[in-house]
PDB file of C-alpha atoms in Angstrom:
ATOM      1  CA  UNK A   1      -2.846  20.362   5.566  1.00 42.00           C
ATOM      2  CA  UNK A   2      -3.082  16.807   7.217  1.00 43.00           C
ATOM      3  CA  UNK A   3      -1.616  15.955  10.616  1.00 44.00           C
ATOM      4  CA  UNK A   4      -1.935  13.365  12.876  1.00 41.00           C
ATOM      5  CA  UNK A   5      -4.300  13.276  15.266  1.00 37.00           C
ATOM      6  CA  UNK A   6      -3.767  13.863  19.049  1.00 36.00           C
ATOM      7  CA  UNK A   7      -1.284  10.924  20.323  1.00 36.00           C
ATOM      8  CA  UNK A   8      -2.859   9.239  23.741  1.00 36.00           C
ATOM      9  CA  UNK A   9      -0.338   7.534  25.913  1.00 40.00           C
ATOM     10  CA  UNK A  10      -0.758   3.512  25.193  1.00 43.00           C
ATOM     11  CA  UNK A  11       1.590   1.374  28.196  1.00 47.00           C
ATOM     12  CA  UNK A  12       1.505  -1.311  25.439  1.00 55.00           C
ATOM     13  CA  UNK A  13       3.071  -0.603  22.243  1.00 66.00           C
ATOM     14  CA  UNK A  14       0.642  -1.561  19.383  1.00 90.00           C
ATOM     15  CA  UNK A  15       2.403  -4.081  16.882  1.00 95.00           C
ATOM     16  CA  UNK A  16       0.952  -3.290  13.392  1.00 97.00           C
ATOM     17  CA  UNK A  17       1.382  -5.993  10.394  1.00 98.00           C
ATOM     18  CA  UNK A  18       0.689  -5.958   7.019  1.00 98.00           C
ATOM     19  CA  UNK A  19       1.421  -6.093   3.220  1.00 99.00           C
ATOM     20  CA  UNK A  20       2.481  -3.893   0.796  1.00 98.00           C
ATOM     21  CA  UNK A  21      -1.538  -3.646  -0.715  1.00 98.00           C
ATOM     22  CA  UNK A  22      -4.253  -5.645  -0.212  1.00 98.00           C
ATOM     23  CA  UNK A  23      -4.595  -8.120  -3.231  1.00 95.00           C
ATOM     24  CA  UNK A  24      -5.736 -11.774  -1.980  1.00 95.00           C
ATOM     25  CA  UNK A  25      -5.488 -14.683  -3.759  1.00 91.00           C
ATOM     26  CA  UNK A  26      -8.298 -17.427  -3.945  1.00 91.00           C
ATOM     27  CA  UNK A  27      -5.732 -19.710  -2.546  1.00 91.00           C
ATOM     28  CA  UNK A  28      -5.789 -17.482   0.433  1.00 94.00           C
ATOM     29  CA  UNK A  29      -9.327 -16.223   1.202  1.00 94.00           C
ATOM     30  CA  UNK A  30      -9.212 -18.526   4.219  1.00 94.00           C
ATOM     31  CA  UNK A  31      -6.686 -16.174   5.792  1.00 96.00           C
ATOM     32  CA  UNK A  32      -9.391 -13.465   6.015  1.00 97.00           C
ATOM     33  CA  UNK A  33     -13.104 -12.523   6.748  1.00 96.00           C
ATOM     34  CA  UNK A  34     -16.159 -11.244   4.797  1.00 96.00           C
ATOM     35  CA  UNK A  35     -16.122  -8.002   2.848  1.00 96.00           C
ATOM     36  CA  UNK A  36     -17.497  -6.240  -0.190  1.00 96.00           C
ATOM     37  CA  UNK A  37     -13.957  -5.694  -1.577  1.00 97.00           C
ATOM     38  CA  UNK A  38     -10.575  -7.127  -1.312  1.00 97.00           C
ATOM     39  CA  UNK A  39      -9.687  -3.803   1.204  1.00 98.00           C
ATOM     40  CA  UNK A  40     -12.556  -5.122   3.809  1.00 98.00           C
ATOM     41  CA  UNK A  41     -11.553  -8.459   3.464  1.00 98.00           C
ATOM     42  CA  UNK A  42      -7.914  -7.797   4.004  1.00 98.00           C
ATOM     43  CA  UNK A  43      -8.731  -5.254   7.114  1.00 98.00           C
ATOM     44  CA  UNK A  44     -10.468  -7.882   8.663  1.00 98.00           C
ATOM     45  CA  UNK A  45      -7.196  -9.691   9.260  1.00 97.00           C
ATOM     46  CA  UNK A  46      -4.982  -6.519   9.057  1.00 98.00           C
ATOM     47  CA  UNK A  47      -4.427  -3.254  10.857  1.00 97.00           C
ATOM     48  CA  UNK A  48      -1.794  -1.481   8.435  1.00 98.00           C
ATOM     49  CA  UNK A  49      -1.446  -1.675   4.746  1.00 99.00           C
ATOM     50  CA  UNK A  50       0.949   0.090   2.598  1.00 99.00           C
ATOM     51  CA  UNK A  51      -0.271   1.810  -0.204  1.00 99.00           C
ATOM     52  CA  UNK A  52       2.787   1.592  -2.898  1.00 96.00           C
ATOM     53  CA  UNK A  53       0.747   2.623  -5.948  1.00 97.00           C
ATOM     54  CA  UNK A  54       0.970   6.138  -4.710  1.00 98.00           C
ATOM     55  CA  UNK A  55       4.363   6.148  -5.937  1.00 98.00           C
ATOM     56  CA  UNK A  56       3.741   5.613  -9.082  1.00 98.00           C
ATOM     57  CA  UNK A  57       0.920   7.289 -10.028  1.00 97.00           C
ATOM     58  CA  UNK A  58      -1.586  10.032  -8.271  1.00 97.00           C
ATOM     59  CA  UNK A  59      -5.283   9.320  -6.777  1.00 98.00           C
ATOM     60  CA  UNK A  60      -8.061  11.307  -6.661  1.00 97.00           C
ATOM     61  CA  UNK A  61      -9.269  12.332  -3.159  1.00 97.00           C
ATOM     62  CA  UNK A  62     -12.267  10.430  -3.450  1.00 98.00           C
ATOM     63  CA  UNK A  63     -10.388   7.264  -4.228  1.00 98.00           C
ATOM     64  CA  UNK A  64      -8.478   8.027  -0.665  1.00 99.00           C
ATOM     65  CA  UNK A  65     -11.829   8.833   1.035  1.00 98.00           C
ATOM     66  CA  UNK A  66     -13.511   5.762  -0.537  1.00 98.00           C
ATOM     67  CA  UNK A  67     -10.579   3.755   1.001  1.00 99.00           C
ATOM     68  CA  UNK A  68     -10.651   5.091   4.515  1.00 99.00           C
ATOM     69  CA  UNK A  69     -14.287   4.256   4.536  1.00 98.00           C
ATOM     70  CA  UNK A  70     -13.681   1.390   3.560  1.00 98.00           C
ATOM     71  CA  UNK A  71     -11.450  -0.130   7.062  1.00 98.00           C
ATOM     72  CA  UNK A  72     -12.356   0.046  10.804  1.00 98.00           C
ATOM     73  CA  UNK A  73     -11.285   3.049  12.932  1.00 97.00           C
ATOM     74  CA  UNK A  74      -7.945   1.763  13.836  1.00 96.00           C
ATOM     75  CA  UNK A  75      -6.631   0.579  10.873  1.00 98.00           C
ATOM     76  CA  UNK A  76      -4.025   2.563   9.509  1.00 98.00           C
ATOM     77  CA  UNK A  77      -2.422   3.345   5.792  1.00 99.00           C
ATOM     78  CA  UNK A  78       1.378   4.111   5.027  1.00 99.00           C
ATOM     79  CA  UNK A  79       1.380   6.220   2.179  1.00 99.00           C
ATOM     80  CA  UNK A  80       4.744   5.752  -0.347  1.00 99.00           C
ATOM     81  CA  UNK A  81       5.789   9.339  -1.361  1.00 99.00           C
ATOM     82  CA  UNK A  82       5.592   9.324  -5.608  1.00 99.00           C
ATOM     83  CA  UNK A  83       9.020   8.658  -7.629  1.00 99.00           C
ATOM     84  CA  UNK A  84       8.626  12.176  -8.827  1.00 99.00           C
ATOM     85  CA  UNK A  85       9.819  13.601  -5.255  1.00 99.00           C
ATOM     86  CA  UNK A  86      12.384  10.904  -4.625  1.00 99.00           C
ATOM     87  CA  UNK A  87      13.442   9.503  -7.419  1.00 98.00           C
ATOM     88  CA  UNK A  88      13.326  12.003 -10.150  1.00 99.00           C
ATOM     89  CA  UNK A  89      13.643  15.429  -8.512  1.00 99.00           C
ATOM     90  CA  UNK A  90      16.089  13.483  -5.680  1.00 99.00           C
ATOM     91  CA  UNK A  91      14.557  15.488  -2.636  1.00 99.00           C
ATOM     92  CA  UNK A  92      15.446  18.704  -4.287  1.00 98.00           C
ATOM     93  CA  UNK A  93      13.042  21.254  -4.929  1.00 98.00           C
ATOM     94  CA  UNK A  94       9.517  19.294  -4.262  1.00 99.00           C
ATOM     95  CA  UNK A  95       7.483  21.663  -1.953  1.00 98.00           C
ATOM     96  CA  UNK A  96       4.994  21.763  -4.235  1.00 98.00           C
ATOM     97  CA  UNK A  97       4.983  18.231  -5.709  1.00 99.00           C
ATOM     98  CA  UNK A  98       5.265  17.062  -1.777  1.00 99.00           C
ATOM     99  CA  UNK A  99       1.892  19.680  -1.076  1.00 98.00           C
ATOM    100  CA  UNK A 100      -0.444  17.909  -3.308  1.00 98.00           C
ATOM    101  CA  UNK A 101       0.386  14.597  -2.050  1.00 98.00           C
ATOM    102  CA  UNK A 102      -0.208  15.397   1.201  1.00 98.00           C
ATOM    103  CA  UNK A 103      -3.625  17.188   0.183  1.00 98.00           C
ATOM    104  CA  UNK A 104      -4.594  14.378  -1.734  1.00 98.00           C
ATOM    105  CA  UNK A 105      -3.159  11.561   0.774  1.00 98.00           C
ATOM    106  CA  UNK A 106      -5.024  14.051   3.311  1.00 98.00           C
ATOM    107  CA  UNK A 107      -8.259  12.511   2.572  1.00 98.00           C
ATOM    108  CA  UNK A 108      -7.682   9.285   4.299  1.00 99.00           C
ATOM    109  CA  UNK A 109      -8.101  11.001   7.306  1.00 98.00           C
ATOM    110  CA  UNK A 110      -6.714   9.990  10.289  1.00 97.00           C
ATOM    111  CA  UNK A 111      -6.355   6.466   8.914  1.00 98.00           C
ATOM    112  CA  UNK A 112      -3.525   7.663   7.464  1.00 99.00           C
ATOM    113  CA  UNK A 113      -1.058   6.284  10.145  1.00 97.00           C
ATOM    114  CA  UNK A 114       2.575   6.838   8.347  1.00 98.00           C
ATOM    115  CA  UNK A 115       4.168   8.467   5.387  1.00 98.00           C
ATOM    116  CA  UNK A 116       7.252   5.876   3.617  1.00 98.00           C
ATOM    117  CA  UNK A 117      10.215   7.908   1.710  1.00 98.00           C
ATOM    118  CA  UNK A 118      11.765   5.056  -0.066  1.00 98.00           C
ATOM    119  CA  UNK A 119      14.865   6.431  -1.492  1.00 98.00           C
ATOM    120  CA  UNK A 120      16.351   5.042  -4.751  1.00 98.00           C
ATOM    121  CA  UNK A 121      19.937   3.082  -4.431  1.00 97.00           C
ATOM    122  CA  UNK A 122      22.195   5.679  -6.359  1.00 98.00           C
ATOM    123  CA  UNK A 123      20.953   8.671  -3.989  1.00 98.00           C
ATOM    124  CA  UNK A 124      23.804   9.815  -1.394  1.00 98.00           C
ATOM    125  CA  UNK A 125      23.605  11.197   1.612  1.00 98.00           C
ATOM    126  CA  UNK A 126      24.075  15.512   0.864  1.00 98.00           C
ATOM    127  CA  UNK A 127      23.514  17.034   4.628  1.00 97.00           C
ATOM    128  CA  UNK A 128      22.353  19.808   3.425  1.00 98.00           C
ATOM    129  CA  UNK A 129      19.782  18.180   1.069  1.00 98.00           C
ATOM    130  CA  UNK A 130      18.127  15.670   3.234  1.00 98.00           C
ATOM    131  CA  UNK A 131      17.785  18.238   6.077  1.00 98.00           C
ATOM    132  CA  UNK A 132      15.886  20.699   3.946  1.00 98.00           C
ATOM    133  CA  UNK A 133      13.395  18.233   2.414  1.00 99.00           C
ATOM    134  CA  UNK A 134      13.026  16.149   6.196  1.00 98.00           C
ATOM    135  CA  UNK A 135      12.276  19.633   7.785  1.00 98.00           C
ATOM    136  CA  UNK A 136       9.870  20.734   5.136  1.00 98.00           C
ATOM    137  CA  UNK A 137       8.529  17.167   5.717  1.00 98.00           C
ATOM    138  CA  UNK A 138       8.032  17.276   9.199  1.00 97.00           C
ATOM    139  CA  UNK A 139       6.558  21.239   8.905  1.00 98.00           C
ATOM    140  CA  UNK A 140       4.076  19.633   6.938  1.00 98.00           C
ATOM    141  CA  UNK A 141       2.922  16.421   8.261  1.00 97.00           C
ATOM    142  CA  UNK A 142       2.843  16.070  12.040  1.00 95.00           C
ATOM    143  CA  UNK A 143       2.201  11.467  12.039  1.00 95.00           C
ATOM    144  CA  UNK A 144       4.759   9.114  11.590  1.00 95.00           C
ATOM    145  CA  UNK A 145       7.466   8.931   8.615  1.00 97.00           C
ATOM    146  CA  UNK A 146       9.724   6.292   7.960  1.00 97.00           C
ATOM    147  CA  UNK A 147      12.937   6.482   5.558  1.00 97.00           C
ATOM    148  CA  UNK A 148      14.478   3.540   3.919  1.00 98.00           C
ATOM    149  CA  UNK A 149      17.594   4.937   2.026  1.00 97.00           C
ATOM    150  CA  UNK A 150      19.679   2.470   0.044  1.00 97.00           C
ATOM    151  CA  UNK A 151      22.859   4.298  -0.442  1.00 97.00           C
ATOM    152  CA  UNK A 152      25.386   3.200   2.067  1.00 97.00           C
ATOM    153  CA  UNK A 153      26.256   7.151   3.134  1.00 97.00           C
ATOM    154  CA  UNK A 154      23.143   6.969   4.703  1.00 97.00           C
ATOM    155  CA  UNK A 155      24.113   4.778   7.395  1.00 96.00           C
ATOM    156  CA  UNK A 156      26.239   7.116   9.179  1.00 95.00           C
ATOM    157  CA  UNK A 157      26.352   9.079  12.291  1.00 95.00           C
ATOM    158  CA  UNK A 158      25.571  12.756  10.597  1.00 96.00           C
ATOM    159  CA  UNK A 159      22.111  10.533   8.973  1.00 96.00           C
ATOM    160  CA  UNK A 160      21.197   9.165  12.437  1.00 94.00           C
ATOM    161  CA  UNK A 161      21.503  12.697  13.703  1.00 94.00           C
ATOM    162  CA  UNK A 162      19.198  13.940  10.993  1.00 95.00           C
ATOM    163  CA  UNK A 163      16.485  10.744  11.784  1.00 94.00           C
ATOM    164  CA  UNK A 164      16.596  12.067  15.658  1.00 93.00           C
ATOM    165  CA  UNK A 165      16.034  15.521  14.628  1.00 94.00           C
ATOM    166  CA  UNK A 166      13.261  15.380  12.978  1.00 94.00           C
ATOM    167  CA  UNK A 167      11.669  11.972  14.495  1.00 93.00           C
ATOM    168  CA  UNK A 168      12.233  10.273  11.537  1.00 95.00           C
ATOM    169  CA  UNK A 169      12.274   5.970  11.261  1.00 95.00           C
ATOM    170  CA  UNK A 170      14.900   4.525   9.459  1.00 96.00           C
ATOM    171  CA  UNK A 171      13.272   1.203   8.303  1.00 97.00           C
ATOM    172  CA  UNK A 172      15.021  -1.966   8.973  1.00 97.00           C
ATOM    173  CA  UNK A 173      14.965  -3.503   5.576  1.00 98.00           C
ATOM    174  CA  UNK A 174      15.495  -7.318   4.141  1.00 98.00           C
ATOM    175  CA  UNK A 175      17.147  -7.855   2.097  1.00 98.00           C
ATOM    176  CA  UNK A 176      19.540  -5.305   4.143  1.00 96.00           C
ATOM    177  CA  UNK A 177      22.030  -3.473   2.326  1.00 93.00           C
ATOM    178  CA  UNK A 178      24.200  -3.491   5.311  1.00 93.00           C
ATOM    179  CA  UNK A 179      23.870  -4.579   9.266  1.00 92.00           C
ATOM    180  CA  UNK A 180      22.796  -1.868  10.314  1.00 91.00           C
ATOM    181  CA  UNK A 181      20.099  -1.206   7.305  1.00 94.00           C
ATOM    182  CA  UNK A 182      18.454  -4.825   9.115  1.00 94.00           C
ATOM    183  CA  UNK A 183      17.605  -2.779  12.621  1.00 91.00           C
ATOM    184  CA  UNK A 184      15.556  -0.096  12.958  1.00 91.00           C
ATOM    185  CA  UNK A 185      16.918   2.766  13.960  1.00 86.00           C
ATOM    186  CA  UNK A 186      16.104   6.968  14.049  1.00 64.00           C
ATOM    187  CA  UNK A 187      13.289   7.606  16.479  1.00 65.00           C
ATOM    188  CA  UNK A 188      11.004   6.501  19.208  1.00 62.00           C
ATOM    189  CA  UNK A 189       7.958   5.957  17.418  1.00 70.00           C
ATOM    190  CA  UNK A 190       7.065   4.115  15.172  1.00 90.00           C
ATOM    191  CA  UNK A 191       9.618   1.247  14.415  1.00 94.00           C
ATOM    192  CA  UNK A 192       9.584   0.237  10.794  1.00 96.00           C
ATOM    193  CA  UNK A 193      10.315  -3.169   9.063  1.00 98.00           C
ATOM    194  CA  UNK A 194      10.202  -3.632   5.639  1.00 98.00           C
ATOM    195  CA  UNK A 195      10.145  -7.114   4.244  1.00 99.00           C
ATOM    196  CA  UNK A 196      10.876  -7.429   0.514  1.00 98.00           C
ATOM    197  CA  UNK A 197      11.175 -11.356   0.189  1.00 98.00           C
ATOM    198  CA  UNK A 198      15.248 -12.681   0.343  1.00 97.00           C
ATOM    199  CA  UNK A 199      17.007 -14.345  -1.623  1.00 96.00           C
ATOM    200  CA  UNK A 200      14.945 -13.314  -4.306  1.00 98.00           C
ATOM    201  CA  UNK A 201      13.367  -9.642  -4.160  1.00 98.00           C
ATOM    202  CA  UNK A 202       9.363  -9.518  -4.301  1.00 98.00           C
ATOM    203  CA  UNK A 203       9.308 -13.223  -5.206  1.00 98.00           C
ATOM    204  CA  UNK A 204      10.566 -15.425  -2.216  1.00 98.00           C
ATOM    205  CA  UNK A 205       8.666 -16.711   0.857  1.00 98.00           C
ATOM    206  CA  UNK A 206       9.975 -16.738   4.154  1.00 99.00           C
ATOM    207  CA  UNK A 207      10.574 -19.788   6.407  1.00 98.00           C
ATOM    208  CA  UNK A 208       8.708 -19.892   9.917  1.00 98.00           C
ATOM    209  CA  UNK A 209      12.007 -20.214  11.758  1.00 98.00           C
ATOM    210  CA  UNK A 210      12.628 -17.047  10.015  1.00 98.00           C
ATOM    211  CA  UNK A 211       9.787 -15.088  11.416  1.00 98.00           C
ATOM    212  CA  UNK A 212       9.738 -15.850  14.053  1.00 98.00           C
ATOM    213  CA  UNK A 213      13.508 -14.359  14.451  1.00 98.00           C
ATOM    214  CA  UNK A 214      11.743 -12.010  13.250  1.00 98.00           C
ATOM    215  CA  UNK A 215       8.780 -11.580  15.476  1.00 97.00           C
ATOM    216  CA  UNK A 216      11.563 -12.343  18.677  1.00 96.00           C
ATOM    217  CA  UNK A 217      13.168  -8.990  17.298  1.00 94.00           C
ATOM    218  CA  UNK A 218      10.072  -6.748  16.636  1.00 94.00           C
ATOM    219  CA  UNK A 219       8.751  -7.856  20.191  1.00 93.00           C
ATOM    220  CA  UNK A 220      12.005  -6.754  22.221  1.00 90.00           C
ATOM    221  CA  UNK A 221      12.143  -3.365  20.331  1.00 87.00           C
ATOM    222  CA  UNK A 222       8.560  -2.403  21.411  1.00 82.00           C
ATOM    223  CA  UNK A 223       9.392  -1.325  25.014  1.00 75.00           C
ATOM    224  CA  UNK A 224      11.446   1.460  23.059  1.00 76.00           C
ATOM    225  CA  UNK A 225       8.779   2.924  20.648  1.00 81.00           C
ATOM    226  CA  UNK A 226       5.045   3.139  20.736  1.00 82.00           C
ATOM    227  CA  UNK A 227       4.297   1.744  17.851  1.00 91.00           C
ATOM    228  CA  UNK A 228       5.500  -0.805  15.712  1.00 94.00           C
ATOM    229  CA  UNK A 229       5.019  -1.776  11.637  1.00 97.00           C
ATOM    230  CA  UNK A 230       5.869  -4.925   9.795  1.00 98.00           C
ATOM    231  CA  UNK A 231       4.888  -5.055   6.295  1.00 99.00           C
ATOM    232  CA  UNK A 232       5.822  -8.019   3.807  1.00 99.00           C
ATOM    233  CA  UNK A 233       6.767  -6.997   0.053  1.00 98.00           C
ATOM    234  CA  UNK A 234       7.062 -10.337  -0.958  1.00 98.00           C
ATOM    235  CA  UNK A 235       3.914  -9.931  -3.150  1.00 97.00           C
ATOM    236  CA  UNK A 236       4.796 -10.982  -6.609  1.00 96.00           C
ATOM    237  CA  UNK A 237       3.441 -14.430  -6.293  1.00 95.00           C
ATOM    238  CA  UNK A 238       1.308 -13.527  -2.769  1.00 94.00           C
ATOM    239  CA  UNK A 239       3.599 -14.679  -0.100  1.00 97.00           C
ATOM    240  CA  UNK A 240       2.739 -11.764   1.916  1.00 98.00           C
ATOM    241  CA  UNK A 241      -0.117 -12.017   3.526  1.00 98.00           C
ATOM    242  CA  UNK A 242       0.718 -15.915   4.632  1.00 97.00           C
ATOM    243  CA  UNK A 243       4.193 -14.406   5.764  1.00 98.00           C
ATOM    244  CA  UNK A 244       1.859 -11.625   7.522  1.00 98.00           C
ATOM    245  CA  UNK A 245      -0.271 -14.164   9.333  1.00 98.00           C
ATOM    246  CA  UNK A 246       2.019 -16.538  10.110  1.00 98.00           C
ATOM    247  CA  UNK A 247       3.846 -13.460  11.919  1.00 98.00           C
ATOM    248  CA  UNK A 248       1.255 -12.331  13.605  1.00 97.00           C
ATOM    249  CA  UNK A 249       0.257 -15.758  15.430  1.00 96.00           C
ATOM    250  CA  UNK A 250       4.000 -15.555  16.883  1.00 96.00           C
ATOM    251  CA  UNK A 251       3.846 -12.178  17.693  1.00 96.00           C
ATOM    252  CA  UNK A 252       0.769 -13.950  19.477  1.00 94.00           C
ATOM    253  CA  UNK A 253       2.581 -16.868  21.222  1.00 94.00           C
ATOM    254  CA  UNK A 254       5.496 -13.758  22.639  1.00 93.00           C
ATOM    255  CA  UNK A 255       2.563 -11.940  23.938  1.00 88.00           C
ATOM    256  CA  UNK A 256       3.524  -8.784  21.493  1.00 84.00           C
ATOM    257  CA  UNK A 257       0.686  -6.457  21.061  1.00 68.00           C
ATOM    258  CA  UNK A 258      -1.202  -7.228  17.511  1.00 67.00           C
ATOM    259  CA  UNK A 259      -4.429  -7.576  15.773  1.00 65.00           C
ATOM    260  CA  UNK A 260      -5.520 -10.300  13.959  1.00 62.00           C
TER     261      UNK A 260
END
């Protein structure tokens, strides 16, 4: 059964950015260093990737071992739980669907930094529901876990109560469905943004004034949590990793705590 490895106390919270995978465009192979694959290239840049595919389909441990070996020690993966668990058995009954994604996602080791429940839009808040699967969740797996529910019921005092519980992240999400679903919110570590690419989803850059709004928020909440993730979604026609960059070098210019 995975679980994170020992936490050491760090006065300076680590700012982690990334993309939602690691695909580079030939446009953009200036933006990163030297490696045998696309992963290595992109970790020379990078710290944290999310791996999204995991939602949609299953991957052999080796292809998760193969992958860990494939970064430096601290880089870290966020691992997307599949649709099966949240989308198509709604949280409900998955103990063992959730067990042999953690045994497979396992195998990343302790590159595995976060776990992302991305919940689908027409899924309500039921107390009793998310409690059950967030406890079995946090039984299980001991690292980070960040929620990004996209039902308005989630945004409610008896939610937040649930996120503190069980040291869940609510991410801060843009486009947001509401103002509070654009802060971060839940727990003390990690803080969790999730960039999707506004006005159009997956498909739209953003504007340097509007990272570095961005990076002016991410910096102030880092006193509050030890660790902080970024990751652009904007990847349908690559503006994520030039959104990443460009992110990090103002993280940079605040004096935020990032690689790259």
């Amino acid at each position: 059964m995975p679980t994170a490895p020992p936490r050491i106390a760090n006065p300076a919270p680590r700012i982690r950015v990334g993309c939602a995978g690691w695909s580079i465009a030939s446009t953009q192979r200036a933006l990163v260093g030297d490696g045998a694959s696309q992963l290595q290239r992109y970790a020379t840049r990078f710290d944290a990737v999310e791996i999204n595919s995991t939602f949609y389909r299953a991957h052999r441990p080796a292809t998760y071992q193969r992958w860990a070996d494939s970064v430096p020690a601290d880089f870290r993966f966020s691992a997307k739980l599949p649709r099966t668990i949240t989308h198509d058995a709604r949280l409900s009954g998955v103990g063992p669907l959730l067990q042999t994604f953690l045994d497979e996602a396992g195998h990343l080791g302790d590159r595995l930094g976060c776990l992302l429940v991305q919940l689908p839009p027409s899924l309500a808040f039921d107390a009793r529901t998310a409690a059950t699967f967030f406890a079995m969740l946090r039984r299980r797996w001991h690292g980070g876990i960040a929620c990004e529910p996209r039902h308005a019921s989630w945004f409610s005092a008896r939610a937040e109560a649930l996120w503190q519980r069980h040291r869940i992240a609510r991410v801060a999400a843009d486009p947001a469905l509401n103002a509070s679903a654009a802060q971060p919110t839940g727990t003390a570590a990690p803080a969790y943004w999730r960039w999707h690419g506004a006005p159009r989803v997956y498909y739209s850059d953003y504007a340097d004034d509007t990272l570095r709004g961005l990076a002016e928020r991410v910096a102030a909440a880092t006193p509050h949590t030890d660790e902080a993730w970024v990751i652009f979604d904007n990847t349908a026609l690559g503006h994520a990793l030039a959104n990443a960059a460009t992110l990090q070098a103002q993280l940079r210019a605040l004096g935020a705590g990032t690689a790259g």
